[in-house]
CSV table of C-alpha atoms and ligand atoms in Angstrom, one decimal:
chain,number,residue,atom,x,y,z
A,1,MET,CA,-5.7,1.5,10.0
A,2,LYS,CA,-4.3,1.0,13.8
A,3,ILE,CA,-7.1,0.7,16.2
A,4,THR,CA,-5.6,3.2,18.3
A,5,LYS,CA,-6.0,5.8,15.7
A,6,LEU,CA,-9.2,4.5,14.8
A,7,PHE,CA,-10.8,5.3,18.6
A,8,TYR,CA,-8.9,8.8,18.0
A,9,ILE,CA,-10.6,9.6,14.9
A,10,LEU,CA,-14.0,8.0,16.6
A,11,SER,CA,-14.2,9.9,19.4
A,12,PHE,CA,-12.9,12.9,17.5
A,13,LEU,CA,-15.7,12.3,14.8
A,14,MET,CA,-18.2,12.0,18.1
A,15,PHE,CA,-17.2,15.1,19.4
A,16,PHE,CA,-17.4,17.1,16.4
A,17,THR,CA,-20.6,15.6,14.8
A,18,SER,CA,-22.8,17.8,16.8
A,19,CYS,CA,-20.9,20.6,16.6
A,20,GLU,CA,-19.0,21.1,13.4
A,21,LYS,CA,-22.0,20.1,11.5
A,22,GLU,CA,-24.3,22.8,12.8
A,23,GLN,CA,-20.9,24.9,12.5
A,24,PHE,CA,-20.9,23.8,8.6
A,25,SER,CA,-24.5,23.0,7.5
A,26,ASP,CA,-25.1,26.2,6.7
A,27,PHE,CA,-22.1,26.4,4.5
A,28,PRO,CA,-22.7,27.2,0.4
A,29,VAL,CA,-22.6,24.2,-1.6
A,30,THR,CA,-20.3,25.7,-4.2
A,31,ASN,CA,-19.5,26.6,-7.9
A,32,LYS,CA,-22.1,24.5,-9.4
A,33,ASN,CA,-21.2,25.1,-12.5
A,34,ALA,CA,-17.2,24.0,-12.1
A,35,LEU,CA,-18.8,20.7,-10.9
A,36,GLU,CA,-21.1,20.3,-13.8
A,37,LYS,CA,-17.6,20.7,-16.4
A,38,ASP,CA,-15.7,18.6,-13.8
A,39,SER,CA,-18.1,15.9,-14.0
A,40,LYS,CA,-18.2,15.0,-17.6
A,41,TYR,CA,-16.6,11.8,-18.9
A,42,ILE,CA,-13.0,13.2,-20.5
A,43,PRO,CA,-10.4,10.1,-20.9
A,44,ASP,CA,-7.1,11.2,-19.9
A,45,THR,CA,-5.4,11.0,-23.2
A,46,GLN,CA,-1.8,12.3,-21.8
A,47,ASN,CA,-2.0,9.2,-19.9
A,48,ASN,CA,0.5,7.1,-21.5
A,49,SER,CA,2.2,4.8,-18.9
A,50,LYS,CA,3.2,1.7,-20.2
A,51,VAL,CA,5.2,0.9,-17.2
A,52,THR,CA,4.0,-2.6,-15.5
A,53,ILE,CA,3.8,-2.8,-11.8
A,54,GLY,CA,5.1,-5.6,-9.5
A,55,SER,CA,8.6,-6.2,-11.7
A,56,LYS,CA,10.3,-3.6,-9.3
A,57,VAL,CA,9.9,-2.3,-6.6
A,58,MET,CA,6.8,0.0,-5.2
A,59,MET,CA,7.2,3.1,-2.6
A,60,GLN,CA,4.6,3.8,0.0
A,61,ALA,CA,4.4,7.5,-0.9
A,62,PHE,CA,3.3,8.4,2.6
A,63,TYR,CA,3.3,7.7,6.3
A,64,TRP,CA,0.6,8.6,9.0
A,65,ASP,CA,0.2,12.3,9.9
A,66,VAL,CA,2.2,13.6,6.8
A,67,PRO,CA,2.7,17.1,7.7
A,68,ALA,CA,-0.9,19.2,6.9
A,69,GLY,CA,-1.5,22.2,4.7
A,70,GLY,CA,-1.5,20.9,1.1
A,71,THR,CA,2.0,20.6,0.7
A,72,TRP,CA,2.3,16.9,0.5
A,73,TRP,CA,1.4,15.9,-3.7
A,74,GLU,CA,4.4,18.8,-4.0
A,75,THR,CA,6.8,17.3,-1.6
A,76,VAL,CA,6.2,13.7,-3.5
A,77,ALA,CA,6.1,14.9,-6.9
A,78,THR,CA,10.1,16.6,-6.1
A,79,LYS,CA,11.1,13.2,-5.4
A,80,ILE,CA,9.9,11.5,-8.5
A,81,PRO,CA,13.2,11.7,-10.7
A,82,ALA,CA,15.4,9.9,-7.6
A,83,TRP,CA,13.0,7.1,-7.1
A,84,SER,CA,12.9,6.8,-10.8
A,85,ASN,CA,16.6,7.0,-11.1
A,86,VAL,CA,17.0,4.2,-8.5
A,87,GLY,CA,14.8,1.8,-9.9
A,88,ILE,CA,11.1,2.4,-8.3
A,89,ASP,CA,8.2,1.3,-10.6
A,90,ALA,CA,5.5,2.4,-8.7
A,91,ILE,CA,4.3,5.0,-6.0
A,92,TRP,CA,1.0,4.2,-3.4
A,93,LEU,CA,-0.6,7.5,-2.3
A,94,PRO,CA,-2.9,7.9,0.6
A,95,PRO,CA,-7.0,8.5,-0.3
A,96,VAL,CA,-6.9,11.4,-2.6
A,97,SER,CA,-10.5,12.9,-2.2
A,98,LYS,CA,-12.1,14.8,0.3
A,99,ALA,CA,-12.6,13.1,3.7
A,100,GLN,CA,-15.0,14.2,6.5
A,101,ASN,CA,-11.9,15.6,8.9
A,102,GLY,CA,-11.0,18.0,5.9
A,103,PRO,CA,-7.8,19.4,5.7
A,104,PHE,CA,-6.4,17.5,8.6
A,105,SER,CA,-7.9,14.2,7.4
A,106,MET,CA,-5.7,11.1,5.6
A,107,GLY,CA,-8.1,10.0,3.9
A,108,TYR,CA,-9.9,7.2,5.4
A,109,ASP,CA,-12.9,8.8,6.2
A,110,PRO,CA,-13.9,9.3,2.7
A,111,PHE,CA,-17.2,11.8,2.0
A,112,ASP,CA,-16.4,13.1,-1.6
A,113,TYR,CA,-15.1,10.7,-3.6
A,114,TYR,CA,-14.5,13.4,-6.7
A,115,ASP,CA,-13.3,16.3,-4.5
A,116,PHE,CA,-9.7,16.0,-5.0
A,117,GLY,CA,-8.7,19.2,-3.5
A,118,GLU,CA,-11.3,21.7,-5.7
A,119,TYR,CA,-14.6,21.9,-3.5
A,120,ASN,CA,-14.8,24.2,0.0
A,121,GLN,CA,-16.5,21.3,2.0
A,122,MET,CA,-15.3,19.8,5.3
A,123,GLY,CA,-13.6,22.8,6.5
A,124,SER,CA,-11.5,23.4,3.4
A,125,THR,CA,-10.9,23.3,-0.2
A,126,GLU,CA,-7.5,21.3,-0.8
A,127,THR,CA,-7.0,18.1,1.2
A,128,ARG,CA,-4.2,17.6,3.8
A,129,PHE,CA,-2.1,17.2,1.3
A,130,GLY,CA,-3.0,19.8,-1.6
A,131,SER,CA,-5.0,20.8,-4.6
A,132,LYS,CA,-6.8,18.8,-7.5
A,133,ALA,CA,-4.3,20.3,-9.7
A,134,GLU,CA,-1.1,19.5,-7.8
A,135,LEU,CA,-2.6,15.9,-7.5
A,136,GLN,CA,-3.0,16.0,-11.6
A,137,SER,CA,0.9,17.0,-11.4
A,138,LEU,CA,2.0,14.9,-9.6
A,139,ILE,CA,0.5,12.0,-11.6
A,140,SER,CA,1.9,13.5,-14.6
A,141,THR,CA,5.4,14.0,-12.8
A,142,ALA,CA,5.3,10.6,-12.0
A,143,HIS,CA,4.1,9.0,-15.8
A,144,ALA,CA,6.8,11.4,-17.6
A,145,ASN,CA,9.5,9.5,-15.3
A,146,ASN,CA,8.1,5.9,-15.7
A,147,ILE,CA,6.7,5.1,-12.4
A,148,SER,CA,2.7,4.3,-12.4
A,149,VAL,CA,0.4,5.5,-9.5
A,150,ILE,CA,-1.4,3.6,-7.1
A,151,ALA,CA,-4.6,5.0,-5.5
A,152,ASP,CA,-6.2,4.2,-2.1
A,153,ILE,CA,-9.3,3.0,-2.6
A,154,VAL,CA,-11.7,3.3,0.7
A,155,ILE,CA,-14.8,1.9,0.0
A,156,ASN,CA,-15.6,-0.5,3.4
A,157,HIS,CA,-16.9,2.7,4.7
A,158,ASN,CA,-17.7,6.2,4.8
A,159,SER,CA,-18.1,9.7,6.9
A,160,GLY,CA,-19.9,13.2,7.2
A,161,GLY,CA,-22.7,12.4,6.1
A,162,ASP,CA,-25.5,14.9,7.3
A,163,LEU,CA,-28.0,13.4,9.8
A,164,GLU,CA,-31.2,12.0,8.7
A,165,SER,CA,-34.2,10.0,10.5
A,166,ASN,CA,-33.3,6.3,9.4
A,167,ILE,CA,-36.5,3.7,8.7
A,168,PHE,CA,-34.2,1.1,9.0
A,169,THR,CA,-32.8,1.7,12.4
A,170,GLY,CA,-35.4,4.0,13.8
A,171,THR,CA,-32.9,6.3,14.9
A,172,GLU,CA,-31.5,9.6,13.5
A,173,THR,CA,-28.6,8.3,11.1
A,174,TYR,CA,-25.3,10.3,9.5
A,175,THR,CA,-26.1,8.9,6.4
A,176,ASN,CA,-27.6,12.0,4.3
A,177,TYR,CA,-24.6,12.5,1.7
A,178,ILE,CA,-24.9,15.1,-0.8
A,179,PRO,CA,-21.2,16.0,-1.7
A,180,ALA,CA,-20.2,19.3,-3.4
A,181,SER,CA,-19.1,17.3,-6.5
A,182,GLY,CA,-22.8,16.1,-7.0
A,183,LEU,CA,-21.4,12.8,-7.8
A,184,PHE,CA,-22.5,9.6,-5.7
A,185,ASN,CA,-25.1,10.8,-3.1
A,186,ARG,CA,-25.7,8.3,-0.7
A,187,THR,CA,-28.6,8.1,1.7
A,188,GLN,CA,-29.8,5.1,4.2
A,189,TYR,CA,-31.0,2.6,1.1
A,190,ASP,CA,-27.0,2.4,0.4
A,191,PHE,CA,-25.8,1.8,3.9
A,192,HIS,CA,-26.3,-1.4,6.3
A,193,PRO,CA,-28.7,-2.3,7.7
A,194,ASN,CA,-30.9,-1.1,4.4
A,195,ASP,CA,-34.1,-3.1,2.2
A,196,PHE,CA,-31.2,-5.5,1.0
A,197,HIS,CA,-30.3,-6.6,4.3
A,198,GLY,CA,-28.6,-5.7,7.7
A,199,ASN,CA,-26.1,-5.4,9.1
A,200,ASP,CA,-23.0,-7.1,7.9
A,201,SER,CA,-20.2,-8.6,9.6
A,202,GLY,CA,-17.4,-5.9,8.3
A,203,ALA,CA,-18.5,-2.9,9.8
A,204,PHE,CA,-15.9,-0.5,10.7
A,205,GLY,CA,-15.6,1.0,14.1
A,206,GLY,CA,-18.9,3.6,14.1
A,207,PHE,CA,-18.4,4.5,10.3
A,208,ALA,CA,-21.3,4.5,7.5
A,209,ASP,CA,-21.0,0.8,6.2
A,210,LEU,CA,-21.6,1.4,2.3
A,211,CYS,CA,-23.6,-1.8,1.0
A,212,HIS,CA,-21.9,-2.9,-2.3
A,213,ASP,CA,-25.0,-4.9,-2.4
A,214,LYS,CA,-26.9,-2.7,-4.0
A,215,THR,CA,-27.1,-1.7,-7.8
A,216,TYR,CA,-26.5,1.5,-6.9
A,217,VAL,CA,-24.0,1.4,-5.1
A,218,GLN,CA,-21.7,-0.5,-7.9
A,219,ASP,CA,-22.9,1.8,-10.4
A,220,TRP,CA,-21.3,4.2,-9.1
A,221,LEU,CA,-18.5,2.1,-7.8
A,222,TRP,CA,-17.5,0.9,-11.2
A,223,ASN,CA,-20.0,0.7,-14.0
A,224,ASN,CA,-21.1,3.8,-14.6
A,225,PRO,CA,-18.9,5.9,-17.4
A,226,ASN,CA,-18.0,8.1,-14.2
A,227,SER,CA,-17.7,5.8,-11.9
A,228,VAL,CA,-15.3,6.0,-9.0
A,229,ALA,CA,-13.1,3.8,-10.7
A,230,LYS,CA,-13.2,4.7,-14.5
A,231,TYR,CA,-12.8,8.2,-13.3
A,232,TYR,CA,-9.6,7.9,-11.4
A,233,LYS,CA,-8.4,5.7,-14.4
A,234,GLU,CA,-9.4,7.5,-17.5
A,235,VAL,CA,-9.6,11.3,-15.8
A,236,MET,CA,-7.4,11.4,-13.2
A,237,GLY,CA,-4.4,8.4,-14.6
A,238,PHE,CA,-4.1,6.4,-12.1
A,239,ASP,CA,-2.4,3.0,-12.7
A,240,GLY,CA,-4.0,0.6,-9.9
A,241,TRP,CA,-5.5,0.3,-6.4
A,242,ARG,CA,-4.7,-0.1,-3.0
A,243,PHE,CA,-8.1,-1.2,-1.7
A,244,ASP,CA,-8.1,0.0,2.3
A,245,TYR,CA,-9.7,-2.9,4.8
A,246,VAL,CA,-10.9,-5.7,2.3
A,247,LYS,CA,-12.0,-7.7,5.0
A,248,GLY,CA,-15.1,-5.3,5.9
A,249,PHE,CA,-16.4,-6.7,2.2
A,250,GLU,CA,-16.5,-9.6,0.0
A,251,PRO,CA,-13.5,-10.2,-2.2
A,252,TRP,CA,-15.8,-9.9,-5.8
A,253,VAL,CA,-16.2,-6.7,-5.0
A,254,VAL,CA,-12.4,-6.2,-5.9
A,255,ASN,CA,-12.8,-8.6,-8.5
A,256,ASN,CA,-16.1,-6.6,-10.4
A,257,TRP,CA,-13.8,-3.3,-10.1
A,258,ILE,CA,-10.7,-5.3,-11.9
A,259,ASN,CA,-12.8,-6.2,-14.6
A,260,ALA,CA,-14.5,-3.2,-14.9
A,261,VAL,CA,-11.3,-1.4,-14.8
A,262,GLY,CA,-8.1,-3.4,-15.0
A,263,GLY,CA,-5.6,-2.4,-13.4
A,264,PHE,CA,-2.5,-3.6,-10.8
A,265,SER,CA,-4.3,-4.2,-7.4
A,266,VAL,CA,-3.7,-5.1,-4.1
A,267,GLY,CA,-5.4,-5.6,-0.7
A,268,GLU,CA,-4.7,-4.6,2.9
A,269,TYR,CA,-6.3,-7.9,4.2
A,270,TRP,CA,-4.9,-7.7,7.7
A,271,ASP,CA,-4.1,-11.5,8.8
A,272,GLY,CA,-1.3,-13.5,9.0
A,273,ASN,CA,-2.3,-16.0,8.1
A,274,ALA,CA,-1.2,-17.6,4.6
A,275,ALA,CA,-3.4,-19.7,3.3
A,276,THR,CA,-6.6,-16.9,4.5
A,277,LEU,CA,-4.0,-14.1,2.6
A,278,GLU,CA,-4.3,-16.6,-0.7
A,279,GLY,CA,-7.5,-17.4,-0.4
A,280,TRP,CA,-8.8,-13.9,-0.4
A,281,ALA,CA,-5.8,-12.9,-3.7
A,282,ASN,CA,-7.7,-15.9,-5.3
A,283,SER,CA,-10.9,-15.0,-5.0
A,284,ALA,CA,-10.6,-11.7,-5.1
A,285,ASN,CA,-7.8,-11.7,-8.2
A,286,SER,CA,-5.8,-9.5,-6.9
A,287,SER,CA,-2.7,-9.4,-5.0
A,288,ALA,CA,-2.8,-9.2,-1.2
A,289,PHE,CA,0.0,-7.5,1.4
A,290,ASP,CA,2.1,-10.2,2.8
A,291,PHE,CA,0.6,-9.9,5.8
A,292,ALA,CA,1.9,-13.3,6.6
A,293,CYS,CA,5.8,-12.1,5.6
A,294,TYR,CA,5.4,-9.4,7.6
A,295,TYR,CA,4.6,-11.2,11.2
A,296,ARG,CA,6.8,-14.0,10.3
A,297,MET,CA,9.7,-10.9,9.7
A,298,LYS,CA,8.3,-10.1,13.1
A,299,ASP,CA,9.1,-12.9,15.0
A,300,ALA,CA,12.3,-13.9,13.4
A,301,PHE,CA,13.9,-10.7,13.6
A,302,GLU,CA,12.8,-9.4,16.9
A,303,GLY,CA,12.6,-12.7,18.4
A,304,ASN,CA,16.3,-13.9,17.3
A,305,ASP,CA,15.0,-17.2,15.2
A,306,LEU,CA,16.0,-16.6,11.9
A,307,THR,CA,14.3,-20.5,11.4
A,308,ILE,CA,11.5,-18.6,10.6
A,309,LEU,CA,11.8,-17.6,7.3
A,310,GLU,CA,12.5,-20.9,6.2
A,311,THR,CA,9.6,-22.4,8.2
A,312,GLY,CA,7.1,-20.2,8.3
A,313,ASP,CA,4.1,-20.0,5.6
A,314,MET,CA,4.2,-16.4,3.6
A,315,LEU,CA,1.9,-15.3,1.1
A,316,TRP,CA,4.8,-15.3,-1.5
A,317,LYS,CA,5.7,-19.0,-1.2
A,318,ARG,CA,2.5,-19.8,-1.8
A,319,SER,CA,1.6,-17.4,-4.4
A,320,PRO,CA,4.8,-15.0,-5.4
A,321,THR,CA,3.0,-13.1,-8.4
A,322,ARG,CA,0.1,-12.3,-5.6
A,323,ALA,CA,2.3,-10.9,-2.7
A,324,VAL,CA,2.9,-7.5,-2.3
A,325,THR,CA,6.0,-7.7,1.2
A,326,PHE,CA,6.3,-5.0,3.6
A,327,VAL,CA,8.4,-4.2,6.3
A,328,THR,CA,6.7,-1.0,7.5
A,329,ASN,CA,3.3,0.8,6.5
A,330,HIS,CA,1.3,3.4,8.2
A,331,ASP,CA,-0.2,1.5,10.7
A,332,THR,CA,2.7,-0.9,11.5
A,333,ASP,CA,6.2,-0.3,12.7
A,334,GLU,CA,7.2,-3.3,14.8
A,335,ILE,CA,10.4,-4.8,13.2
A,336,ILE,CA,12.8,-2.1,14.9
A,337,ASN,CA,15.8,-4.1,15.4
A,338,GLY,CA,16.5,-6.0,12.5
A,339,LYS,CA,14.7,-3.4,10.0
A,340,LEU,CA,17.3,-3.4,7.7
A,341,LEU,CA,18.1,-7.2,7.6
A,342,ALA,CA,13.9,-7.8,6.6
A,343,TYR,CA,14.4,-5.2,3.8
A,344,ALA,CA,17.7,-7.3,2.6
A,345,TYR,CA,14.9,-10.1,3.0
A,346,ILE,CA,11.9,-8.7,1.1
A,347,LEU,CA,14.3,-7.4,-1.6
A,348,THR,CA,16.0,-10.4,-1.7
A,349,HIS,CA,13.0,-12.7,-1.9
A,350,GLU,CA,9.8,-13.3,-4.0
A,351,GLY,CA,6.9,-10.9,-4.6
A,352,TYR,CA,6.4,-7.7,-5.0
A,353,PRO,CA,8.5,-5.7,-2.2
A,354,THR,CA,7.3,-1.8,-1.1
A,355,LEU,CA,9.4,0.5,0.5
A,356,PHE,CA,8.2,2.7,3.6
A,357,TYR,CA,8.4,6.5,2.8
A,358,GLN,CA,10.2,7.8,6.3
A,359,ASP,CA,12.2,4.1,5.9
A,360,TYR,CA,13.7,5.6,3.0
A,361,GLU,CA,13.8,9.3,3.6
A,362,GLU,CA,14.2,9.7,6.2
A,363,TYR,CA,15.3,6.2,9.2
A,364,LEU,CA,17.3,3.9,7.3
A,365,ASP,CA,20.4,4.5,5.0
A,366,LYS,CA,19.2,5.7,1.6
A,367,ASP,CA,22.7,4.2,-0.2
A,368,LYS,CA,22.1,1.1,1.3
A,369,LEU,CA,18.6,0.5,0.4
A,370,ASN,CA,18.8,2.0,-3.4
A,371,ASN,CA,21.9,-0.7,-3.8
A,372,LEU,CA,19.4,-3.4,-2.5
A,373,VAL,CA,17.0,-1.9,-5.0
A,374,TRP,CA,19.4,-2.3,-7.4
A,375,ILE,CA,20.0,-6.1,-6.4
A,376,HIS,CA,16.7,-6.5,-6.7
A,377,ASN,CA,16.0,-5.2,-10.3
A,378,ASN,CA,19.0,-7.1,-11.3
A,379,LYS,CA,19.7,-10.4,-9.9
A,380,ALA,CA,16.5,-11.7,-8.1
A,381,GLY,CA,15.3,-13.5,-10.7
A,382,GLY,CA,13.9,-17.1,-10.3
A,383,SER,CA,12.9,-19.5,-7.6
A,384,THR,CA,13.8,-19.3,-4.3
A,385,SER,CA,16.0,-22.3,-2.7
A,386,ILE,CA,17.1,-22.0,1.1
A,387,LEU,CA,20.3,-23.1,1.9
A,388,TYR,CA,20.3,-22.8,5.6
A,389,SER,CA,19.1,-21.3,8.9
A,390,ASP,CA,19.4,-21.3,12.6
A,391,THR,CA,19.0,-18.5,15.0
A,392,ASP,CA,21.3,-15.7,14.1
A,393,GLU,CA,21.7,-17.1,10.2
A,394,TYR,CA,19.9,-17.4,7.3
A,395,VAL,CA,20.9,-18.3,3.7
A,396,ALA,CA,18.9,-18.4,0.6
A,397,LYS,CA,18.8,-18.9,-3.3
A,398,ARG,CA,17.8,-17.2,-6.2
A,399,ASN,CA,17.3,-19.8,-9.2
A,400,GLY,CA,17.0,-17.7,-12.0
A,401,ALA,CA,20.2,-16.0,-14.1
A,402,PRO,CA,22.0,-14.3,-13.3
A,403,GLY,CA,20.8,-15.0,-9.2
A,404,LEU,CA,21.8,-14.3,-6.2
A,405,ILE,CA,22.4,-15.5,-2.8
A,406,VAL,CA,21.6,-13.9,0.3
A,407,TYR,CA,23.4,-14.3,3.9
A,408,ILE,CA,21.6,-12.8,6.1
A,409,ASN,CA,23.5,-12.4,10.3
A,410,ASN,CA,21.7,-11.2,13.2
A,411,SER,CA,24.6,-12.0,15.3
A,412,ASN,CA,27.2,-9.9,16.7
A,413,SER,CA,30.1,-11.3,15.1
A,414,TRP,CA,31.3,-12.2,11.7
A,415,LEU,CA,30.0,-15.1,10.2
A,416,GLN,CA,31.4,-17.1,7.3
A,417,ARG,CA,29.7,-20.7,5.8
A,418,TRP,CA,30.2,-23.1,3.0
A,419,VAL,CA,27.4,-23.4,0.2
A,420,SER,CA,26.4,-24.8,-3.3
A,421,THR,CA,26.3,-22.2,-5.8
A,422,GLY,CA,25.3,-23.2,-8.8
A,423,TRP,CA,28.1,-21.1,-10.2
A,424,ASN,CA,31.1,-23.8,-11.1
A,425,ASN,CA,34.6,-22.1,-11.0
A,426,THR,CA,33.3,-18.4,-11.1
A,427,LEU,CA,34.4,-15.2,-9.4
A,428,ILE,CA,31.5,-14.5,-7.5
A,429,LYS,CA,31.5,-10.8,-5.5
A,430,ASP,CA,29.2,-9.2,-2.7
A,431,TYR,CA,27.3,-6.7,-4.7
A,432,THR,CA,26.6,-4.9,-1.4
A,433,GLY,CA,29.8,-4.1,-0.1
A,434,ASN,CA,28.9,-5.4,3.2
A,435,SER,CA,32.4,-7.7,2.6
A,436,ASN,CA,35.1,-7.5,0.7
A,437,TRP,CA,35.6,-11.5,-0.3
A,438,GLU,CA,36.2,-12.5,-3.9
A,439,PRO,CA,36.5,-16.0,-4.1
A,440,TYR,CA,36.2,-18.3,-6.9
A,441,THR,CA,33.8,-21.1,-6.5
A,442,GLN,CA,35.0,-24.7,-6.8
A,443,SER,CA,34.1,-26.8,-10.0
A,444,ASN,CA,31.1,-28.7,-8.1
A,445,GLY,CA,29.7,-25.2,-7.5
A,446,TRP,CA,31.0,-24.6,-3.3
A,447,VAL,CA,32.3,-22.0,-2.2
A,448,GLN,CA,32.4,-19.9,1.1
A,449,ILE,CA,30.9,-16.8,1.9
A,450,GLN,CA,30.9,-14.7,5.0
A,451,VAL,CA,28.7,-11.6,6.3
A,452,PRO,CA,29.8,-8.5,9.0
A,453,PRO,CA,28.0,-8.7,12.4
A,454,LYS,CA,23.9,-7.7,12.3
A,455,SER,CA,24.5,-7.6,9.1
A,456,TYR,CA,23.9,-9.1,4.9
A,457,SER,CA,26.1,-9.9,2.3
A,458,ILE,CA,24.5,-11.0,-1.0
A,459,TRP,CA,26.1,-13.0,-3.7
A,460,SER,CA,26.5,-13.4,-7.5
A,461,ALA,CA,28.6,-13.8,-10.1
A,462,LYS,CA,31.1,-11.2,-10.9
B,1,ZN,ZN1,-5.7,0.7,7.5
B,2,ZN,ZN1,-18.4,-3.5,5.6
B,3,ZN,ZN1,-24.3,-4.9,1.6
């Protein structure tokens, strides 16, 4: 989460915790029959998804403050067939359950992990994004189109509990959680500080900080048959996990979750140090968002020094199968001028690349992104060799078969350069169409390639 957004949320919560709480405290806890039916453990036999997440391209299927009103799941569902056709293999959804800010929440202030827009609490029945039925329909549509669905898991903190007098703090705290689903009630014993230990280092703003050391919390998060992890996987049909704010708890939490239910996993460890990311990913047995790559790209494209792409330490260079690369997400949008060039970079290099919804659907040229996704899925195999870099030029080669050569130009003029390809006496072409040049490589593999200003070309055997 972005800090400015956090302060906004916090001040919003502080303002409302006093008045909103009173306003809604005698809201009836609705429909006990429905929740008893619902809390049963019913495996989703419809979930036949066989897609391997990570071989193609992920779509982050939301942005900060998508339209409220309960229509977002339907909006995403209408995009699924087209995304599937261009080669997306997974979508990442925002947190799907009811949060304190009810119909306005983006989901990062979780209250009831089992209310997917089904119970009237926190000011609405549906979540900001829609109803449980609409979410289930979206997941089914994705699976029918060979797209996996990644759940955003927010388990560092909770929000929206009732006041109780807290024996550990000697004050009144909002740590009494009685969700309408009837599942995973929580009290002061489940948050820091408690009888297990004091505050941990990972408290997030003023949110109630869940204690993952408590057996009760572990049971509800991943051990029980109807734990959050098992319910999301086996009843709702989620295929993978994006863990929010993993700096707020220990990596064994993610590791245990994966051991319990399996599935693709990526952690939001917000840190630009590639070695730190690698250490976390290994401890958690999970992929991590490549914030190191993100910050190196920002410096390279915004600071006009593409040598950083060659020299900069990034998670994908250390551990390509653990790196999820991205140009922008719902919290960050700092690569502005070279954004399409940055997409050309992540979609030709190692790591599992992510497209950001607004970049794809609104801001950038969709045909150019579709072309890059096709190149990623069809040409970008094997290890990486960096052939050349200077301040505004960068050339790299993927050594697989067929492999590719990507030429990025951040200058204002056409460039050309001799490169060593590995293809001998072979007709090659620029699969982006940005250059119409179709040269033959020499018998020793050398060839001259070219690239338009502020653009890129991507070469492979014709
Ligand atoms: Zn975040
Ligand atoms: Zn924490
Ligand atoms: Zn703890």
